[in-house]
Coordinates of C-alpha atoms in Angstrom, one line a residue:
M29 CA -10.9 32.9 -2.3
E30 CA -9.5 36.3 -1.7
F31 CA -7.6 37.0 1.6
P32 CA -8.3 40.2 3.4
F33 CA -4.7 41.5 3.0
P34 CA -3.4 44.4 1.0
K35 CA -2.3 43.4 -2.5
E36 CA 1.4 43.8 -1.8
Q37 CA 1.2 41.5 1.2
H38 CA -1.1 38.6 0.3
R39 CA 0.9 37.5 -2.7
Y40 CA 3.6 36.4 -0.2
V41 CA 1.2 34.7 2.1
E42 CA -1.5 33.0 0.0
V43 CA 0.7 30.5 -1.9
P44 CA 2.7 29.1 1.1
V45 CA -0.4 28.9 3.3
A46 CA -2.4 27.2 0.5
C47 CA 0.4 24.7 -0.1
I48 CA 0.7 23.9 3.7
I49 CA -3.1 23.3 3.9
L50 CA -3.0 21.1 0.8
V51 CA -0.1 18.9 2.1
F52 CA -1.9 18.6 5.5
L53 CA -5.2 17.7 3.8
F54 CA -3.7 14.9 1.6
A55 CA -1.6 13.6 4.4
L56 CA -4.7 12.9 6.5
Q57 CA -6.5 10.9 3.8
H58 CA -5.1 7.5 4.8
Y59 CA -6.9 7.8 8.2
G60 CA -10.3 7.7 6.4
T61 CA -13.2 10.2 6.2
H62 CA -15.1 8.4 9.0
R63 CA -12.5 9.6 11.7
V64 CA -13.1 13.3 11.0
G65 CA -16.4 13.2 9.1
F66 CA -18.4 14.1 12.2
L67 CA -16.9 17.6 11.9
F68 CA -18.0 18.1 8.3
A69 CA -21.7 18.8 8.8
P70 CA -21.1 21.4 11.6
I71 CA -18.5 23.2 9.6
V72 CA -20.7 23.4 6.4
I73 CA -23.8 24.4 8.4
T74 CA -21.8 27.1 10.3
W75 CA -20.4 28.4 7.0
L76 CA -23.8 28.5 5.3
L77 CA -25.4 30.3 8.3
C78 CA -22.5 32.7 8.5
I79 CA -22.7 33.8 4.8
S80 CA -26.5 34.0 5.0
A81 CA -26.3 36.2 8.1
I82 CA -23.8 38.5 6.5
G83 CA -25.9 38.6 3.4
V84 CA -29.0 39.7 5.4
Y85 CA -26.9 42.3 7.3
N86 CA -25.7 43.8 4.0
I87 CA -29.2 43.8 2.4
F88 CA -30.8 45.8 5.3
R89 CA -27.8 48.1 5.6
W90 CA -27.0 49.0 2.0
N91 CA -30.0 48.2 -0.3
P92 CA -33.2 46.5 0.9
Y93 CA -34.6 46.6 -2.6
V94 CA -31.9 44.2 -4.0
Y95 CA -34.5 41.4 -3.8
Q96 CA -35.8 42.6 -7.2
A97 CA -32.6 41.0 -8.7
L98 CA -34.3 37.6 -8.3
S99 CA -36.4 38.4 -11.4
P100 CA -35.0 37.0 -14.7
Y101 CA -35.9 40.2 -16.3
Y102 CA -32.8 41.9 -14.9
M103 CA -30.6 39.1 -16.3
Y104 CA -32.1 39.7 -19.8
K105 CA -31.7 43.5 -19.3
F106 CA -28.1 43.1 -18.2
L107 CA -27.2 40.9 -21.2
K108 CA -29.0 43.2 -23.6
K109 CA -27.1 46.2 -22.3
T110 CA -23.6 44.7 -22.0
Q111 CA -23.9 42.3 -25.0
S112 CA -20.5 40.6 -25.6
K113 CA -19.0 41.8 -22.4
G114 CA -21.9 40.5 -20.4
W115 CA -21.7 37.1 -22.2
M116 CA -18.0 36.9 -21.3
S117 CA -18.7 37.7 -17.7
L118 CA -20.8 34.5 -17.4
G119 CA -17.5 32.6 -16.9
G120 CA -17.0 34.6 -13.7
I121 CA -20.7 34.2 -12.6
L122 CA -20.1 30.4 -13.0
L123 CA -17.9 30.5 -10.0
C124 CA -21.0 31.1 -7.9
I125 CA -21.9 27.5 -8.7
T126 CA -18.6 25.7 -8.1
G127 CA -18.6 26.0 -4.3
S128 CA -22.0 24.4 -3.8
E129 CA -21.1 21.8 -6.5
A130 CA -18.1 20.7 -4.5
M131 CA -20.2 20.0 -1.5
F132 CA -22.1 17.3 -3.4
A133 CA -19.1 15.8 -5.2
D134 CA -19.6 12.6 -3.2
L135 CA -23.4 12.7 -3.4
G136 CA -23.3 8.9 -4.0
H137 CA -22.8 8.5 -0.3
F138 CA -26.2 10.1 0.5
S139 CA -29.8 9.4 -0.4
Q140 CA -31.7 11.5 -2.9
L141 CA -34.1 12.7 -0.3
S142 CA -31.4 14.0 2.0
I143 CA -29.7 15.9 -0.9
K144 CA -33.0 17.4 -1.9
I145 CA -33.9 18.6 1.6
A146 CA -30.4 19.9 2.3
F147 CA -30.1 21.9 -1.0
T148 CA -33.7 23.2 -1.0
C149 CA -33.9 24.2 2.7
I150 CA -30.3 25.2 3.5
V151 CA -27.8 25.5 0.7
Y152 CA -29.8 27.4 -1.9
P153 CA -31.4 30.0 0.4
S154 CA -28.0 30.6 2.0
L155 CA -26.3 31.2 -1.3
I156 CA -29.1 33.5 -2.5
L157 CA -28.9 35.6 0.6
A158 CA -25.1 35.7 0.4
Y159 CA -25.0 36.9 -3.2
M160 CA -27.8 39.4 -2.7
G161 CA -25.9 40.8 0.2
Q162 CA -22.8 41.3 -1.9
A163 CA -24.9 42.9 -4.7
A164 CA -26.4 45.3 -2.1
Y165 CA -22.9 46.2 -1.0
I166 CA -21.6 46.7 -4.5
S167 CA -24.6 48.9 -5.5
K168 CA -23.6 51.5 -2.9
N169 CA -19.8 51.1 -2.8
Q170 CA -18.7 51.0 -6.4
N171 CA -16.4 54.1 -6.2
N172 CA -15.4 54.3 -2.6
G173 CA -11.7 54.6 -3.3
K174 CA -10.7 51.5 -1.3
V175 CA -7.6 49.6 -2.4
H176 CA -9.4 46.2 -1.8
P177 CA -10.9 44.6 -4.8
I178 CA -14.6 44.2 -4.6
G179 CA -15.4 40.7 -3.3
F180 CA -16.9 38.7 -0.5
Y181 CA -14.4 39.8 2.2
V182 CA -14.9 43.5 1.5
S183 CA -18.6 43.1 2.3
V184 CA -17.8 41.4 5.6
P185 CA -17.8 43.7 8.6
D186 CA -14.2 44.4 9.9
K187 CA -14.9 43.0 13.4
I188 CA -15.7 39.5 12.2
R189 CA -13.5 39.3 9.1
W190 CA -10.8 37.0 10.6
P191 CA -13.3 34.5 12.2
V192 CA -15.1 34.3 8.9
L193 CA -11.7 33.7 7.1
V194 CA -11.1 30.7 9.5
I195 CA -14.6 29.3 8.8
A196 CA -14.1 29.8 5.1
I197 CA -10.8 27.8 5.1
L198 CA -12.5 25.0 7.0
A199 CA -15.4 25.0 4.5
A200 CA -12.9 24.9 1.6
V201 CA -11.2 21.9 3.2
V202 CA -14.5 20.1 3.5
G203 CA -15.3 20.8 -0.2
S204 CA -11.9 19.6 -1.2
Q205 CA -12.3 16.5 0.9
A206 CA -15.6 15.8 -1.0
I207 CA -13.8 16.1 -4.3
I208 CA -10.9 13.8 -3.2
T209 CA -13.4 11.2 -2.0
G210 CA -15.3 11.4 -5.2
T211 CA -12.1 10.9 -7.2
F212 CA -11.3 7.8 -5.2
S213 CA -14.8 6.4 -5.9
I214 CA -14.5 7.2 -9.7
I215 CA -11.1 5.5 -9.9
K216 CA -12.4 2.5 -8.1
Q217 CA -15.4 2.2 -10.4
C218 CA -13.2 2.7 -13.5
S219 CA -10.8 0.0 -12.3
A220 CA -13.6 -2.4 -11.7
L221 CA -14.9 -1.8 -15.2
G222 CA -11.5 -2.4 -16.7
C223 CA -11.1 1.2 -17.7
F224 CA -8.2 2.1 -15.5
P225 CA -5.1 0.3 -14.3
R226 CA -5.1 -1.4 -11.0
V227 CA -4.3 0.7 -8.0
K228 CA -4.1 -0.1 -4.3
L229 CA -7.5 0.2 -2.7
V230 CA -7.8 0.6 1.1
H231 CA -11.2 0.6 2.7
T232 CA -11.0 2.9 5.7
S233 CA -14.3 2.0 7.3
S234 CA -15.7 -1.4 8.2
K235 CA -19.3 -0.2 8.0
K236 CA -19.5 2.0 4.9
H237 CA -18.4 0.7 1.6
G238 CA -17.9 4.0 -0.1
Q239 CA -15.1 5.3 2.2
I240 CA -11.9 4.2 0.4
Y241 CA -8.3 5.4 0.0
N242 CA -6.0 5.1 -3.0
P243 CA -2.4 6.0 -2.1
E244 CA -1.2 6.4 -5.6
I245 CA -4.1 8.6 -6.7
N246 CA -3.9 10.6 -3.4
W247 CA -0.3 11.6 -3.9
T248 CA -0.8 12.2 -7.6
L249 CA -3.6 14.6 -6.8
M250 CA -1.5 16.4 -4.2
L251 CA 1.3 16.9 -6.7
L252 CA -1.1 18.2 -9.3
C253 CA -2.7 20.6 -6.9
L254 CA 0.6 21.9 -5.7
A255 CA 1.7 22.4 -9.3
V256 CA -1.4 24.4 -10.2
T257 CA -1.2 26.4 -7.0
I258 CA 2.5 27.3 -7.4
G259 CA 2.2 27.7 -11.1
F260 CA -0.8 30.0 -11.2
R261 CA -0.4 32.0 -8.0
D262 CA -3.6 33.6 -8.9
T263 CA -7.2 32.7 -7.8
K264 CA -8.6 34.1 -11.0
R265 CA -6.9 31.6 -13.2
M266 CA -7.7 28.8 -10.8
G267 CA -11.3 29.9 -10.9
N268 CA -11.3 29.8 -14.7
A269 CA -10.0 26.2 -14.6
A270 CA -12.5 25.1 -11.9
G271 CA -15.4 26.9 -13.8
L272 CA -14.7 25.1 -17.0
A273 CA -14.4 21.7 -15.3
I274 CA -17.7 22.2 -13.4
I275 CA -19.7 23.4 -16.4
T276 CA -18.3 20.6 -18.6
G277 CA -19.3 18.0 -16.0
M278 CA -22.8 19.5 -15.9
L279 CA -23.1 19.5 -19.7
V280 CA -22.0 15.9 -19.9
T281 CA -24.4 15.0 -17.1
T282 CA -27.3 16.6 -19.0
C283 CA -26.5 14.7 -22.2
L284 CA -26.3 11.4 -20.3
M285 CA -29.5 12.2 -18.5
S286 CA -31.3 12.4 -21.8
L287 CA -30.2 8.8 -22.5
V288 CA -31.5 7.8 -19.1
I289 CA -34.9 9.3 -19.9
V290 CA -35.2 7.2 -23.0
L291 CA -33.4 3.9 -22.2
C292 CA -34.0 3.5 -18.4
W293 CA -37.3 5.4 -17.8
N294 CA -38.8 4.4 -21.1
R295 CA -40.1 7.9 -21.7
S296 CA -40.6 9.5 -25.1
I297 CA -37.7 10.8 -27.1
F298 CA -39.5 14.1 -27.3
L299 CA -39.3 14.5 -23.5
A300 CA -35.5 13.8 -23.7
I301 CA -35.0 16.3 -26.5
S302 CA -37.0 19.0 -24.6
F303 CA -34.9 18.3 -21.5
I304 CA -31.5 18.5 -23.2
F305 CA -32.7 21.6 -25.2
F306 CA -33.8 23.5 -22.1
F307 CA -31.0 22.7 -19.7
G308 CA -28.4 22.1 -22.3
S309 CA -28.9 25.5 -24.0
I310 CA -28.3 27.3 -20.6
E311 CA -25.2 25.2 -19.8
A312 CA -23.9 25.6 -23.4
L313 CA -24.1 29.4 -22.9
Y314 CA -21.9 29.2 -19.8
F315 CA -19.6 26.6 -21.4
S316 CA -18.9 28.9 -24.3
A317 CA -18.2 31.8 -22.0
S318 CA -15.7 29.6 -20.0
L319 CA -13.9 28.6 -23.2
I320 CA -13.0 32.3 -23.8
K321 CA -10.8 31.9 -20.7
F322 CA -8.9 29.0 -22.2
R323 CA -5.5 30.7 -22.2
E324 CA -6.1 32.2 -18.7
G325 CA -6.1 28.9 -16.8
A326 CA -9.0 27.0 -18.4
W327 CA -6.6 24.8 -20.4
V328 CA -5.6 22.9 -17.3
P329 CA -8.7 20.6 -16.9
I330 CA -8.8 20.0 -20.7
A331 CA -5.1 19.0 -20.7
L332 CA -5.6 16.7 -17.7
S333 CA -8.8 15.2 -19.2
F334 CA -7.0 14.5 -22.4
I335 CA -4.2 12.7 -20.6
F336 CA -6.6 10.6 -18.5
I337 CA -8.7 9.7 -21.5
I338 CA -5.6 8.4 -23.3
V339 CA -4.6 6.3 -20.3
M340 CA -8.2 4.9 -19.8
Y341 CA -8.6 4.1 -23.5
V342 CA -5.2 2.3 -23.8
W343 CA -5.8 0.2 -20.7
H344 CA -9.4 -0.6 -21.6
Y345 CA -8.5 -1.5 -25.2
G346 CA -5.6 -3.7 -24.1
T347 CA -7.6 -5.4 -21.4
L348 CA -10.5 -6.1 -23.8
K349 CA -8.2 -7.6 -26.4
K350 CA -6.5 -9.7 -23.7
Y351 CA -9.9 -11.0 -22.4
E352 CA -11.0 -11.8 -26.0
F353 CA -7.8 -13.8 -26.5
D354 CA -8.5 -15.7 -23.2
V355 CA -12.1 -16.5 -24.2
Q356 CA -11.2 -17.5 -27.8
N357 CA -8.3 -19.7 -26.7
K358 CA -9.9 -21.5 -23.8
V359 CA -9.1 -25.2 -24.0
S360 CA -12.1 -27.3 -24.9
I361 CA -13.3 -30.3 -22.9
N362 CA -12.7 -32.5 -26.1
W363 CA -9.0 -31.5 -26.0
L364 CA -8.8 -32.5 -22.3
L365 CA -10.6 -35.8 -22.9
G366 CA -8.2 -36.6 -25.8
L367 CA -5.2 -36.4 -23.4
G368 CA -6.7 -39.2 -21.2
P369 CA -6.6 -39.5 -17.4
G370 CA -2.8 -38.9 -17.4
L371 CA -3.2 -35.8 -19.5
G372 CA -0.7 -37.3 -21.9
I373 CA 2.2 -36.6 -19.6
V374 CA 3.8 -37.9 -16.4
R375 CA 1.9 -37.0 -13.3
V376 CA 4.3 -36.2 -10.5
K377 CA 3.4 -36.0 -6.8
G378 CA 2.1 -32.7 -5.4
I379 CA -0.6 -30.1 -6.0
G380 CA -0.4 -27.7 -8.9
L381 CA -2.2 -24.5 -8.1
I382 CA -3.0 -22.5 -11.3
H383 CA -4.2 -18.9 -10.7
T384 CA -6.6 -17.7 -13.4
E385 CA -9.1 -15.0 -13.9
L386 CA -11.6 -17.3 -15.7
V387 CA -14.4 -18.8 -13.6
S388 CA -15.2 -21.4 -16.2
G389 CA -13.3 -23.3 -18.9
I390 CA -9.7 -24.2 -19.0
P391 CA -7.3 -21.3 -19.4
A392 CA -4.9 -21.2 -22.3
I393 CA -1.9 -21.0 -19.9
F394 CA -2.7 -24.6 -18.9
S395 CA -2.4 -26.0 -22.5
H396 CA 0.7 -23.9 -23.0
F397 CA 2.2 -25.4 -19.9
V398 CA 1.4 -29.1 -20.6
T399 CA 2.6 -28.9 -24.2
N400 CA 6.0 -27.5 -23.2
L401 CA 6.8 -29.5 -20.1
P402 CA 6.9 -33.3 -19.8
A403 CA 5.4 -33.6 -16.3
F404 CA 2.5 -32.2 -14.3
H405 CA 1.2 -32.6 -10.7
Q406 CA -1.1 -35.4 -9.8
V407 CA -3.7 -32.9 -8.4
V408 CA -4.4 -29.7 -10.3
V409 CA -6.5 -26.8 -8.9
F410 CA -7.6 -23.9 -11.0
L411 CA -7.8 -21.1 -8.4
C412 CA -9.7 -17.9 -8.9
I413 CA -9.7 -15.1 -6.3
K414 CA -12.8 -12.8 -6.5
S415 CA -13.6 -9.7 -4.5
V416 CA -17.3 -9.1 -3.8
P417 CA -18.9 -5.8 -2.9
V418 CA -19.8 -6.7 0.7
P419 CA -17.8 -6.1 3.9
H420 CA -17.3 -9.7 4.8
V421 CA -18.0 -13.1 3.3
R422 CA -19.1 -15.7 5.8
P423 CA -16.4 -18.4 6.3
D424 CA -19.0 -21.1 5.5
E425 CA -19.5 -19.5 2.1
R426 CA -15.8 -18.8 1.3
F427 CA -15.2 -21.3 -1.4
L428 CA -17.0 -22.5 -4.5
V429 CA -15.5 -25.9 -5.5
G430 CA -16.2 -28.1 -8.6
R431 CA -14.6 -30.5 -11.0
V432 CA -13.0 -29.9 -14.3
G433 CA -13.4 -33.0 -16.5
P434 CA -14.0 -36.5 -15.3
K435 CA -13.3 -37.6 -11.7
E436 CA -10.2 -39.7 -12.5
Y437 CA -8.4 -36.6 -14.0
R438 CA -8.1 -35.0 -10.5
L439 CA -8.7 -31.5 -11.8
Y440 CA -10.6 -29.1 -9.6
R441 CA -11.8 -25.5 -9.8
C442 CA -11.9 -23.4 -6.7
I443 CA -13.2 -19.8 -6.4
A444 CA -12.3 -18.1 -3.2
R445 CA -14.5 -15.1 -2.4
Y446 CA -13.4 -12.2 -0.1
G447 CA -15.2 -9.1 1.0
Y448 CA -13.6 -5.7 0.9
R449 CA -12.9 -5.8 4.6
D450 CA -11.8 -9.5 4.8
I451 CA -8.2 -10.1 5.6
Q452 CA -6.6 -12.9 3.7
K453 CA -4.9 -15.4 6.0
D454 CA -1.2 -16.3 5.7
D455 CA -0.2 -18.7 3.1
N456 CA -0.2 -21.8 5.3
E457 CA -3.7 -21.2 6.6
F458 CA -5.0 -20.5 3.1
E459 CA -3.4 -23.7 1.8
K460 CA -5.0 -25.7 4.6
D461 CA -8.4 -24.2 4.0
L462 CA -8.1 -24.7 0.3
V463 CA -7.2 -28.4 0.7
C464 CA -9.9 -28.9 3.3
S465 CA -12.5 -27.4 1.0
I466 CA -11.6 -29.8 -1.8
A467 CA -11.6 -32.7 0.6
E468 CA -15.0 -31.7 1.9
F469 CA -16.3 -31.4 -1.6
I470 CA -15.0 -34.9 -2.4
R471 CA -16.6 -36.3 0.8
S472 CA -20.0 -34.6 0.4
E473 CA -20.3 -34.9 -3.4
R474 CA -23.7 -36.2 -4.4
P475 CA -25.4 -36.4 -7.8
A476 CA -28.2 -34.1 -6.4
A477 CA -25.9 -31.8 -4.4
C478 CA -26.9 -28.2 -3.9
V479 CA -25.5 -26.3 -6.8
V480 CA -24.8 -22.6 -6.5
G481 CA -23.9 -20.2 -9.2
T482 CA -23.9 -20.8 -13.0
E483 CA -23.3 -24.0 -14.9
D484 CA -20.8 -24.0 -17.7
M485 CA -22.7 -25.7 -20.5
E486 CA -19.6 -26.4 -22.5
N487 CA -17.6 -28.0 -19.8
G488 CA -20.4 -29.3 -17.6
E489 CA -19.0 -27.7 -14.4
K490 CA -21.0 -27.3 -11.3
L491 CA -19.8 -25.4 -8.3
T492 CA -20.7 -26.2 -4.7
V493 CA -20.4 -23.9 -1.7
V494 CA -17.9 -25.2 0.8
G495 CA -16.8 -23.3 3.9
T496 CA -13.4 -23.1 5.6
S497 CA -12.2 -25.8 7.9
S498 CA -12.8 -23.6 11.0
S499 CA -16.4 -22.9 10.0
N500 CA -17.3 -26.6 9.3
L501 CA -16.8 -28.3 12.6
E502 CA -18.7 -31.4 11.4
G503 CA -16.7 -31.7 8.2
I504 CA -13.2 -32.8 7.3
R505 CA -10.3 -31.4 9.3
L506 CA -6.7 -31.4 8.2
C507 CA -3.9 -32.4 10.6
E508 CA -0.3 -31.9 9.8
D509 CA 2.7 -33.1 11.9
D510 CA 6.3 -34.3 11.5
G511 CA 5.3 -38.0 11.6
S512 CA 4.3 -38.5 15.2
I513 CA 0.6 -39.2 15.8
S514 CA -0.9 -37.0 18.4
E515 CA -4.1 -38.1 20.2
M516 CA -7.2 -36.3 18.9
V517 CA -9.9 -35.0 21.2
G518 CA -13.0 -37.0 20.6
A519 CA -11.1 -39.5 18.4
S520 CA -13.7 -42.2 19.2
E521 CA -16.2 -40.3 17.1
L522 CA -13.8 -39.7 14.2
R523 CA -12.2 -42.0 11.7
E524 CA -8.8 -41.5 10.1
I525 CA -7.9 -42.1 6.5
K526 CA -4.2 -42.9 6.3
P527 CA -2.0 -42.7 3.2
L528 CA -0.2 -45.8 2.0
E529 CA 3.3 -44.4 2.5
M530 CA 4.4 -42.2 5.4
P531 CA 6.7 -39.4 4.3
K532 CA 8.5 -37.1 6.8
K533 CA 5.6 -34.6 6.7
R534 CA 2.5 -36.4 7.6
V535 CA -1.0 -35.2 6.5
R536 CA -4.2 -36.7 7.9
F537 CA -7.8 -36.1 7.0
V538 CA -10.0 -36.6 10.0
V539 CA -13.6 -37.1 8.9
P540 CA -16.9 -37.7 10.7
E541 CA -18.0 -41.3 11.4
S542 CA -21.1 -40.8 9.3
P543 CA -22.2 -40.6 6.6
Q544 CA -20.2 -43.5 5.1
I545 CA -17.7 -42.6 2.4
D546 CA -17.5 -44.9 -0.7
M547 CA -14.3 -46.5 -1.9
D548 CA -13.8 -44.1 -4.8
A549 CA -14.0 -41.1 -2.5
R550 CA -11.6 -42.7 0.0
Q551 CA -9.1 -43.3 -2.8
E552 CA -9.5 -39.8 -4.0
L553 CA -8.9 -38.5 -0.5
R554 CA -5.8 -40.6 -0.2
E555 CA -4.4 -39.2 -3.4
L556 CA -5.2 -35.7 -2.2
M557 CA -3.3 -36.4 1.1
E558 CA -0.3 -37.7 -0.8
A559 CA -0.3 -34.7 -3.0
R560 CA -0.5 -32.4 0.0
E561 CA 2.4 -34.2 1.7
A562 CA 4.5 -33.8 -1.5
G563 CA 3.9 -30.1 -1.5
L564 CA 2.0 -27.3 -3.2
A565 CA 3.3 -25.3 -6.2
F566 CA 1.8 -22.0 -7.4
I567 CA 1.8 -21.7 -11.1
M568 CA 1.3 -18.1 -12.2
G569 CA 0.7 -17.0 -15.8
H570 CA 2.7 -14.0 -17.0
S571 CA 1.3 -12.7 -20.2
Y572 CA 2.9 -10.4 -22.7
V573 CA 0.4 -8.7 -25.0
R574 CA 1.7 -7.9 -28.5
A575 CA -0.1 -6.7 -31.6
K576 CA -0.5 -9.2 -34.4
K577 CA 1.6 -8.9 -37.6
G578 CA -0.1 -6.7 -40.1
S579 CA -1.7 -4.5 -37.4
S580 CA -2.0 -0.8 -38.0
L581 CA 0.7 1.5 -36.7
M582 CA -1.7 3.0 -34.1
K583 CA -2.6 -0.4 -32.7
K584 CA 1.1 -1.4 -32.4
I585 CA 1.8 1.8 -30.5
V586 CA -1.2 1.3 -28.2
I587 CA -0.6 -2.4 -27.4
N588 CA 3.2 -2.7 -27.7
F589 CA 4.1 0.5 -25.9
G590 CA 1.1 2.1 -24.1
Y591 CA -0.5 -1.0 -22.6
D592 CA 2.8 -2.7 -21.9
F593 CA 4.0 0.4 -20.1
L594 CA 0.9 0.6 -17.9
R595 CA 0.9 -3.2 -17.2
R596 CA 4.6 -3.1 -16.0
N597 CA 4.2 0.1 -13.9
F598 CA 0.9 -0.5 -12.2
R599 CA -0.1 -3.2 -9.6
E600 CA -0.3 -6.9 -10.2
P601 CA -3.4 -8.7 -8.9
T602 CA -3.7 -8.6 -5.1
F603 CA -3.4 -12.4 -4.8
S604 CA -0.1 -12.6 -6.6
L605 CA 1.5 -10.3 -4.0
S606 CA 1.1 -12.8 -1.2
I607 CA 2.3 -15.9 -2.9
P608 CA 5.6 -17.3 -1.5
Y609 CA 8.2 -17.0 -4.3
A610 CA 10.0 -20.1 -3.2
S611 CA 7.1 -22.3 -4.4
T612 CA 6.1 -20.2 -7.5
L613 CA 6.5 -21.3 -11.1
E614 CA 5.9 -18.5 -13.5
V615 CA 4.8 -19.4 -17.0
G616 CA 5.3 -16.8 -19.7
M617 CA 3.0 -16.6 -22.7
I618 CA 2.7 -14.0 -25.5
Y619 CA -0.8 -12.9 -26.4
Y620 CA -1.0 -11.8 -30.1
V621 CA -4.1 -9.7 -30.3

């Protein structure tokens, strides 16, 4: 964008103003797009109508016959006449695309029909009229002796130049906002696929899933934008960088689209080749012209892409190798059965809560723990926290509970599910809900119980949906006090299961009068109460990934230095941040991959 100032003045104005706008824009990101998004459509429409009206004005004033430039014949004639110079100018012509491309950077938030209607009926006609108007102006004012460079603002009438400048800045902010939001979405998807380290994810809207905010990515983008703005101080070199980034994205999209035609649409490979040949040849022409500007700013997106590719490859490779180690070293049910009901060690009072990412099988960290320590808790719970792509998970569907091994082992698996707008309760509330969900599973366990999810064929695990204590009013409730028995409302309809011994902190399960609970379930509930009274300990696995002996030098660098650096400097799993450190036992283990 060129400011309507003389050359000797605007170089002292453009950079500070641009930096202030950038800082202001990135500082507002944590409020969410939904708070100011209602202004985006009016600003963009106003800008499009403004440039189309100026284009119509210039067409009728300077050259009404400029409409003939729509014919492809003149493009062929231009390239034939100018030859290599005309080909090199395609890099500048590419900038005509970048503005409209930015408006649809977050097109995943809109339907296909809305995008087609908006581009066909509003965006494309407005751009055509705007550039035809500039061409009409240039055709009559090539040698007018003005000091201003030929550009958009020169063709704007003097009386409305400043209002147009304000609208242009607002439109540029909207386009930048779209790119920032698109970057957040891409980082989120890459992180979910294991291709990017964990970053903090904040959902700014309770109604729309796509409106998110990444603090680390936001401030990193701001620093990069400020560095490019201050370093270049020239819109031409910034345009070269943006042009190469846009055309590269379009070229990659065309190549991927050819795969979609064959693999997803099941069309002939001839159609895919024709598609990539027609569109790819045009984009390759612009791409080659943009590469000529490599030393004039186009190197920036290539350098940044190279850095991000290295980070993504290192993280994905390390995560994949770590997952393969977890799967290959899962403890078999035969090993567990060989330990016997006591697991081959002394079972101490209390609940051992083992956090794991595996939803089936016994994690290797468990075998590592029991083979190095002589004692373990009388009740063991393998806890897995999962985030699901819905705003809220109903409280009555919060937990999936099942057994690991035979009943007398007192090993349970619990998967807690949270939506992206759910707020995890404090530790005491979560512990109560977790214990209540296990107790309700014990009470309501039936051979023909409703089974949800998948069954682990190796371990024979079946998971049952169990809600929180507040959502299941007819189920088991957990009462904790300091030893004094308080009178319960409606106690005549409820029956109390009391532990054999009464420690200082008393835990009671209050269960419905019917259906009747068999003796085995009552005994299991008593043991669960005793374990709860003794306390709950969080057992967290802390893995160190190292390359095997004999690995190549490149693998050692990637695993021992690259992946280890990313793991130590990016975020831990969200659940581990809320665990009370006083009751946490961290188990270290080295993964040789």
